PDB file of C-alpha atoms and ligand atoms in Angstrom:
ATOM      1  CA  MET A1408      70.457 123.514 152.153  1.00  0.00           C
ATOM      2  CA  ARG A1409      70.860 121.297 149.064  1.00  0.00           C
ATOM      3  CA  LEU A1410      73.617 118.731 149.048  1.00  0.00           C
ATOM      4  CA  CYS A1411      74.394 116.034 146.510  1.00  0.00           C
ATOM      5  CA  PHE A1412      75.555 112.588 147.586  1.00  0.00           C
ATOM      6  CA  ALA A1413      78.107 111.621 144.936  1.00  0.00           C
ATOM      7  CA  SER A1414      77.379 107.904 144.674  1.00  0.00           C
ATOM      8  CA  ASN A1415      75.513 105.588 142.314  1.00  0.00           C
ATOM      9  CA  ASN A1416      75.045 103.054 145.110  1.00  0.00           C
ATOM     10  CA  ALA A1417      71.333 103.067 146.058  1.00  0.00           C
ATOM     11  CA  HIS A1418      72.085 101.054 149.232  1.00  0.00           C
ATOM     12  CA  LYS A1419      74.380 103.786 150.520  1.00  0.00           C
ATOM     13  CA  LEU A1420      71.753 106.427 149.759  1.00  0.00           C
ATOM     14  CA  ASP A1421      69.138 104.402 151.707  1.00  0.00           C
ATOM     15  CA  GLU A1422      71.504 104.154 154.682  1.00  0.00           C
ATOM     16  CA  ILE A1423      72.485 107.799 154.718  1.00  0.00           C
ATOM     17  CA  ARG A1424      69.090 109.424 154.120  1.00  0.00           C
ATOM     18  CA  PRO A1425      67.594 108.694 157.596  1.00  0.00           C
ATOM     19  CA  LEU A1426      70.776 109.967 159.288  1.00  0.00           C
ATOM     20  CA  LEU A1427      70.598 113.464 157.821  1.00  0.00           C
ATOM     21  CA  PRO A1428      68.748 116.437 159.358  1.00  0.00           C
ATOM     22  CA  PRO A1429      65.228 117.047 157.982  1.00  0.00           C
ATOM     23  CA  GLY A1430      66.047 120.518 156.606  1.00  0.00           C
ATOM     24  CA  LEU A1431      68.637 119.144 154.238  1.00  0.00           C
ATOM     25  CA  GLU A1432      67.598 118.401 150.656  1.00  0.00           C
ATOM     26  CA  LEU A1433      69.628 115.386 149.575  1.00  0.00           C
ATOM     27  CA  LEU A1434      70.198 115.160 145.817  1.00  0.00           C
ATOM     28  CA  SER A1435      71.308 112.037 143.991  1.00  0.00           C
ATOM     29  CA  LEU A1436      73.683 112.108 141.025  1.00  0.00           C
ATOM     30  CA  ALA A1437      70.675 111.519 138.744  1.00  0.00           C
ATOM     31  CA  ASP A1438      68.970 114.578 140.295  1.00  0.00           C
ATOM     32  CA  ILE A1439      71.838 116.813 139.158  1.00  0.00           C
ATOM     33  CA  GLY A1440      72.014 115.177 135.705  1.00  0.00           C
ATOM     34  CA  CYS A1441      75.235 113.267 136.360  1.00  0.00           C
ATOM     35  CA  HIS A1442      75.017 109.826 134.756  1.00  0.00           C
ATOM     36  CA  GLU A1443      78.676 109.022 134.217  1.00  0.00           C
ATOM     37  CA  GLU A1444      80.961 106.863 136.335  1.00  0.00           C
ATOM     38  CA  LEU A1445      82.862 108.973 138.881  1.00  0.00           C
ATOM     39  CA  PRO A1446      86.669 108.720 138.834  1.00  0.00           C
ATOM     40  CA  GLU A1447      88.098 106.629 141.690  1.00  0.00           C
ATOM     41  CA  THR A1448      91.771 106.144 140.880  1.00  0.00           C
ATOM     42  CA  GLN A1449      93.558 107.234 144.060  1.00  0.00           C
ATOM     43  CA  PRO A1450      95.572 104.847 146.282  1.00  0.00           C
ATOM     44  CA  THR A1451      93.749 105.812 149.512  1.00  0.00           C
ATOM     45  CA  LEU A1452      90.141 106.013 150.751  1.00  0.00           C
ATOM     46  CA  GLU A1453      90.738 109.692 151.535  1.00  0.00           C
ATOM     47  CA  GLY A1454      91.987 110.353 148.002  1.00  0.00           C
ATOM     48  CA  ASN A1455      89.073 108.557 146.354  1.00  0.00           C
ATOM     49  CA  ALA A1456      86.425 110.273 148.501  1.00  0.00           C
ATOM     50  CA  ARG A1457      87.928 113.664 147.631  1.00  0.00           C
ATOM     51  CA  GLN A1458      88.287 112.776 143.955  1.00  0.00           C
ATOM     52  CA  LYS A1459      84.605 111.800 143.623  1.00  0.00           C
ATOM     53  CA  ALA A1460      83.259 114.836 145.507  1.00  0.00           C
ATOM     54  CA  GLN A1461      85.644 117.201 143.720  1.00  0.00           C
ATOM     55  CA  TYR A1462      84.565 115.807 140.334  1.00  0.00           C
ATOM     56  CA  VAL A1463      80.935 116.670 141.046  1.00  0.00           C
ATOM     57  CA  TRP A1464      81.868 120.166 142.202  1.00  0.00           C
ATOM     58  CA  ASP A1465      84.101 120.785 139.178  1.00  0.00           C
ATOM     59  CA  HIS A1466      81.617 119.497 136.575  1.00  0.00           C
ATOM     60  CA  TYR A1467      78.245 120.403 138.113  1.00  0.00           C
ATOM     61  CA  GLY A1468      79.000 123.224 140.587  1.00  0.00           C
ATOM     62  CA  VAL A1469      76.918 121.557 143.297  1.00  0.00           C
ATOM     63  CA  ALA A1470      77.964 121.230 146.953  1.00  0.00           C
ATOM     64  CA  CYS A1471      78.340 117.539 147.585  1.00  0.00           C
ATOM     65  CA  PHE A1472      79.861 114.740 149.598  1.00  0.00           C
ATOM     66  CA  ALA A1473      81.228 111.354 148.592  1.00  0.00           C
ATOM     67  CA  ASP A1474      82.216 108.346 150.620  1.00  0.00           C
ATOM     68  CA  ASP A1475      84.805 105.669 150.023  1.00  0.00           C
ATOM     69  CA  THR A1476      84.867 102.500 152.081  1.00  0.00           C
ATOM     70  CA  GLY A1477      87.345  99.700 152.536  1.00  0.00           C
ATOM     71  CA  LEU A1478      87.254  96.373 154.348  1.00  0.00           C
ATOM     72  CA  GLU A1479      90.606  95.830 156.076  1.00  0.00           C
ATOM     73  CA  VAL A1480      91.313  92.229 157.098  1.00  0.00           C
ATOM     74  CA  ALA A1481      94.156  91.769 159.593  1.00  0.00           C
ATOM     75  CA  ALA A1482      95.293  88.303 158.454  1.00  0.00           C
ATOM     76  CA  LEU A1483      95.457  89.585 154.859  1.00  0.00           C
ATOM     77  CA  GLY A1484      97.720  92.507 155.795  1.00  0.00           C
ATOM     78  CA  GLY A1485      94.849  95.009 155.561  1.00  0.00           C
ATOM     79  CA  GLU A1486      93.561  93.810 152.184  1.00  0.00           C
ATOM     80  CA  PRO A1487      91.321  94.318 150.301  1.00  0.00           C
ATOM     81  CA  GLY A1488      91.307  97.875 151.748  1.00  0.00           C
ATOM     82  CA  VAL A1489      91.045 100.587 149.129  1.00  0.00           C
ATOM     83  CA  TYR A1490      90.655  97.860 146.469  1.00  0.00           C
ATOM     84  CA  SER A1491      87.569  96.299 148.126  1.00  0.00           C
ATOM     85  CA  ALA A1492      85.221  97.023 145.195  1.00  0.00           C
ATOM     86  CA  ARG A1493      87.458  95.361 142.591  1.00  0.00           C
ATOM     87  CA  TYR A1494      88.894  92.624 144.840  1.00  0.00           C
ATOM     88  CA  ALA A1495      87.761  89.776 142.551  1.00  0.00           C
ATOM     89  CA  GLY A1496      88.060  91.745 139.302  1.00  0.00           C
ATOM     90  CA  PRO A1497      86.901  94.854 137.434  1.00  0.00           C
ATOM     91  CA  GLN A1498      83.278  93.693 137.235  1.00  0.00           C
ATOM     92  CA  ARG A1499      82.842  94.704 140.944  1.00  0.00           C
ATOM     93  CA  GLU A1500      80.596  91.721 141.764  1.00  0.00           C
ATOM     94  CA  ALA A1501      79.787  91.494 145.473  1.00  0.00           C
ATOM     95  CA  ALA A1502      79.275  87.700 145.453  1.00  0.00           C
ATOM     96  CA  ASP A1503      82.648  87.197 143.715  1.00  0.00           C
ATOM     97  CA  ASN A1504      84.374  89.539 146.186  1.00  0.00           C
ATOM     98  CA  VAL A1505      82.892  87.664 149.159  1.00  0.00           C
ATOM     99  CA  ALA A1506      83.838  84.294 147.662  1.00  0.00           C
ATOM    100  CA  LYS A1507      87.418  85.451 147.082  1.00  0.00           C
ATOM    101  CA  LEU A1508      87.658  86.809 150.630  1.00  0.00           C
ATOM    102  CA  LEU A1509      86.495  83.494 152.138  1.00  0.00           C
ATOM    103  CA  ARG A1510      88.872  81.594 149.844  1.00  0.00           C
ATOM    104  CA  GLU A1511      91.853  83.787 150.784  1.00  0.00           C
ATOM    105  CA  LEU A1512      91.125  83.459 154.502  1.00  0.00           C
ATOM    106  CA  GLY A1513      90.499  79.701 154.308  1.00  0.00           C
ATOM    107  CA  ASP A1514      90.465  78.309 157.853  1.00  0.00           C
ATOM    108  CA  GLU A1515      92.665  81.101 159.219  1.00  0.00           C
ATOM    109  CA  PRO A1516      91.698  81.457 162.916  1.00  0.00           C
ATOM    110  CA  ASN A1517      92.410  85.216 163.050  1.00  0.00           C
ATOM    111  CA  ARG A1518      89.331  86.659 161.340  1.00  0.00           C
ATOM    112  CA  GLN A1519      89.630  90.199 162.679  1.00  0.00           C
ATOM    113  CA  ALA A1520      88.648  92.964 160.279  1.00  0.00           C
ATOM    114  CA  ARG A1521      87.294  96.471 160.178  1.00  0.00           C
ATOM    115  CA  PHE A1522      85.275  98.602 157.816  1.00  0.00           C
ATOM    116  CA  ARG A1523      86.546 102.132 157.368  1.00  0.00           C
ATOM    117  CA  THR A1524      84.650 104.924 155.623  1.00  0.00           C
ATOM    118  CA  VAL A1525      85.982 108.310 154.638  1.00  0.00           C
ATOM    119  CA  ILE A1526      83.583 111.077 153.606  1.00  0.00           C
ATOM    120  CA  ALA A1527      84.772 114.159 151.739  1.00  0.00           C
ATOM    121  CA  LEU A1528      82.500 117.205 151.771  1.00  0.00           C
ATOM    122  CA  VAL A1529      83.068 119.858 149.111  1.00  0.00           C
ATOM    123  CA  LEU A1530      81.252 123.105 149.865  1.00  0.00           C
ATOM    124  CA  SER A1531      83.194 125.314 147.458  1.00  0.00           C
ATOM    125  CA  ALA A1532      86.377 125.223 145.397  1.00  0.00           C
ATOM    126  CA  SER A1533      88.428 126.084 148.469  1.00  0.00           C
ATOM    127  CA  ASP A1534      86.361 124.393 151.181  1.00  0.00           C
ATOM    128  CA  VAL A1535      86.860 120.630 151.410  1.00  0.00           C
ATOM    129  CA  ARG A1536      86.281 118.794 154.703  1.00  0.00           C
ATOM    130  CA  GLU A1537      86.793 115.180 155.686  1.00  0.00           C
ATOM    131  CA  PHE A1538      85.142 112.770 158.130  1.00  0.00           C
ATOM    132  CA  SER A1539      85.822 109.141 158.917  1.00  0.00           C
ATOM    133  CA  GLY A1540      84.197 106.260 160.731  1.00  0.00           C
ATOM    134  CA  GLU A1541      85.149 102.679 161.413  1.00  0.00           C
ATOM    135  CA  VAL A1542      83.720  99.540 162.948  1.00  0.00           C
ATOM    136  CA  PRO A1543      85.683  96.520 164.184  1.00  0.00           C
ATOM    137  CA  GLY A1544      84.446  93.016 163.559  1.00  0.00           C
ATOM    138  CA  THR A1545      85.233  89.545 162.317  1.00  0.00           C
ATOM    139  CA  ILE A1546      84.790  87.712 159.023  1.00  0.00           C
ATOM    140  CA  ALA A1547      82.278  84.847 159.216  1.00  0.00           C
ATOM    141  CA  THR A1548      83.200  81.444 157.772  1.00  0.00           C
ATOM    142  CA  ALA A1549      80.112  81.510 155.500  1.00  0.00           C
ATOM    143  CA  PRO A1550      77.707  84.238 154.305  1.00  0.00           C
ATOM    144  CA  SER A1551      74.436  84.805 156.172  1.00  0.00           C
ATOM    145  CA  GLY A1552      71.614  87.355 155.963  1.00  0.00           C
ATOM    146  CA  GLU A1553      69.636  88.741 153.049  1.00  0.00           C
ATOM    147  CA  ARG A1554      69.908  92.506 153.566  1.00  0.00           C
ATOM    148  CA  GLY A1555      72.643  95.063 153.033  1.00  0.00           C
ATOM    149  CA  PHE A1556      75.184  94.919 150.223  1.00  0.00           C
ATOM    150  CA  GLY A1557      78.827  94.239 149.421  1.00  0.00           C
ATOM    151  CA  TYR A1558      80.620  92.350 152.188  1.00  0.00           C
ATOM    152  CA  ASP A1559      77.702  92.640 154.666  1.00  0.00           C
ATOM    153  CA  PRO A1560      76.864  88.881 154.541  1.00  0.00           C
ATOM    154  CA  VAL A1561      80.264  87.979 156.047  1.00  0.00           C
ATOM    155  CA  PHE A1562      80.947  90.921 158.383  1.00  0.00           C
ATOM    156  CA  ILE A1563      80.035  90.429 162.062  1.00  0.00           C
ATOM    157  CA  PRO A1564      80.471  93.701 163.996  1.00  0.00           C
ATOM    158  CA  SER A1565      82.162  93.213 167.408  1.00  0.00           C
ATOM    159  CA  GLU A1566      79.648  95.463 169.159  1.00  0.00           C
ATOM    160  CA  GLY A1567      76.641  93.542 167.803  1.00  0.00           C
ATOM    161  CA  ASP A1568      74.914  90.322 168.860  1.00  0.00           C
ATOM    162  CA  GLY A1569      76.793  87.914 166.605  1.00  0.00           C
ATOM    163  CA  ARG A1570      74.737  88.536 163.449  1.00  0.00           C
ATOM    164  CA  THR A1571      76.286  89.789 160.227  1.00  0.00           C
ATOM    165  CA  PHE A1572      75.363  93.256 158.931  1.00  0.00           C
ATOM    166  CA  ALA A1573      73.303  91.481 156.248  1.00  0.00           C
ATOM    167  CA  ALA A1574      71.136  89.876 158.942  1.00  0.00           C
ATOM    168  CA  MET A1575      70.341  93.280 160.487  1.00  0.00           C
ATOM    169  CA  THR A1576      67.704  95.829 159.588  1.00  0.00           C
ATOM    170  CA  LEU A1577      68.924  99.081 158.103  1.00  0.00           C
ATOM    171  CA  ALA A1578      68.287 100.813 161.448  1.00  0.00           C
ATOM    172  CA  GLU A1579      70.316  98.170 163.318  1.00  0.00           C
ATOM    173  CA  LYS A1580      73.233  98.504 160.899  1.00  0.00           C
ATOM    174  CA  ASN A1581      73.045 102.278 161.237  1.00  0.00           C
ATOM    175  CA  GLN A1582      73.489 101.954 165.036  1.00  0.00           C
ATOM    176  CA  LEU A1583      76.958 100.509 164.533  1.00  0.00           C
ATOM    177  CA  SER A1584      78.241 101.056 161.061  1.00  0.00           C
ATOM    178  CA  HIS A1585      81.384 102.729 159.779  1.00  0.00           C
ATOM    179  CA  ARG A1586      79.267 104.823 157.382  1.00  0.00           C
ATOM    180  CA  ALA A1587      76.823 105.981 160.090  1.00  0.00           C
ATOM    181  CA  ARG A1588      79.809 107.030 162.236  1.00  0.00           C
ATOM    182  CA  ALA A1589      81.354 109.040 159.416  1.00  0.00           C
ATOM    183  CA  VAL A1590      77.948 110.596 158.638  1.00  0.00           C
ATOM    184  CA  ALA A1591      77.618 111.636 162.314  1.00  0.00           C
ATOM    185  CA  GLY A1592      80.735 113.805 161.862  1.00  0.00           C
ATOM    186  CA  LEU A1593      79.330 115.229 158.651  1.00  0.00           C
ATOM    187  CA  VAL A1594      76.009 116.081 160.329  1.00  0.00           C
ATOM    188  CA  GLU A1595      77.757 117.848 163.238  1.00  0.00           C
ATOM    189  CA  GLN A1596      79.652 119.948 160.720  1.00  0.00           C
ATOM    190  CA  LEU A1597      76.545 120.757 158.674  1.00  0.00           C
ATOM    191  CA  LYS A1598      74.797 122.003 161.841  1.00  0.00           C
ATOM    192  CA  THR A1599      77.534 124.603 162.323  1.00  0.00           C
ATOM    193  CA  LEU A1600      76.925 125.966 158.809  1.00  0.00           C
ATOM    194  CA  ASN A1601      73.279 126.890 159.338  1.00  0.00           C
TER     195      ASN A1601
HETATM  196  P1  LIG B 125      82.986 101.907 147.687  1.00  0.00           P
HETATM  197  O1  LIG B 125      83.050 102.800 148.866  1.00  0.00           O
HETATM  198  O2  LIG B 125      81.656 102.019 146.997  1.00  0.00           O
HETATM  199  O3  LIG B 125      84.163 102.062 146.766  1.00  0.00           O
HETATM  200  O4  LIG B 125      82.995 100.429 148.259  1.00  0.00           O
HETATM  201  C1  LIG B 125      84.127  99.588 148.271  1.00  0.00           C
HETATM  202  C2  LIG B 125      83.680  98.148 148.426  1.00  0.00           C
HETATM  203  O5  LIG B 125      83.255  97.917 149.752  1.00  0.00           O
HETATM  204  C3  LIG B 125      82.532  97.704 147.516  1.00  0.00           C
HETATM  205  O6  LIG B 125      82.765  96.364 147.159  1.00  0.00           O
HETATM  206  C4  LIG B 125      81.326  97.819 148.393  1.00  0.00           C
HETATM  207  O7  LIG B 125      80.326  96.889 148.022  1.00  0.00           O
HETATM  208  C5  LIG B 125      81.912  97.478 149.750  1.00  0.00           C
HETATM  209  N1  LIG B 125      81.193  98.203 150.796  1.00  0.00           N
HETATM  210  C6  LIG B 125      81.123  99.547 150.962  1.00  0.00           C
HETATM  211  N2  LIG B 125      80.362  99.835 152.020  1.00  0.00           N
HETATM  212  C7  LIG B 125      79.947  98.650 152.522  1.00  0.00           C
HETATM  213  C8  LIG B 125      79.106  98.304 153.605  1.00  0.00           C
HETATM  214  O8  LIG B 125      78.569  99.148 154.337  1.00  0.00           O
HETATM  215  N3  LIG B 125      78.917  97.001 153.809  1.00  0.00           N
HETATM  216  C9  LIG B 125      79.470  96.025 153.029  1.00  0.00           C
HETATM  217  N4  LIG B 125      80.252  96.288 151.991  1.00  0.00           N
HETATM  218  C10 LIG B 125      80.475  97.598 151.743  1.00  0.00           C
END
């Protein structure tokens, strides 16, 4: 089976690839000739995941899935949530987003947060399925770790050993992460299609 992952984020592709069954041919957007920015204008993670996957189906006719992720911080009323990518502005700079998050939290003692990922799978015009995954954690007071992307340098998963996602190997992050949990649902579903 051939399936496109509707994302231009190479980090996400690296995370997802080892989680998929060997028989599945994973195509990138470049592989299907899609070089434009995908629309992401919905007010929910679910809406954005569907919008991105649906766009690829509508314009390229390829079965595909897309993910949308948000970091929800309790003391900030669930922000940045669906606006995580553009938290510090339209340039979508990870370092700026992290800096703004630490600034907004200041010395707030409640640093509870969670990552939530929604995956939308579009198999045909009338067959759209959805999977989600989340991981609880806390926001560190300063960034640490060199790996990962986005908010990884300040996110410490509760089920880990106190390190941020950015201090973990890709395999370690995949043991716990929101995205790996959503992908597990996707993989279960794909198995039933074969
Ligand atoms: P999107 O799903 O690409 O729209 O991501 C929303 C925002 O969350 C972006 O700023 C990403 O960098 C960030 N993000 C998404 N997934 C992760 C992750 O696994 N770790 C850290 N940050 C992430």
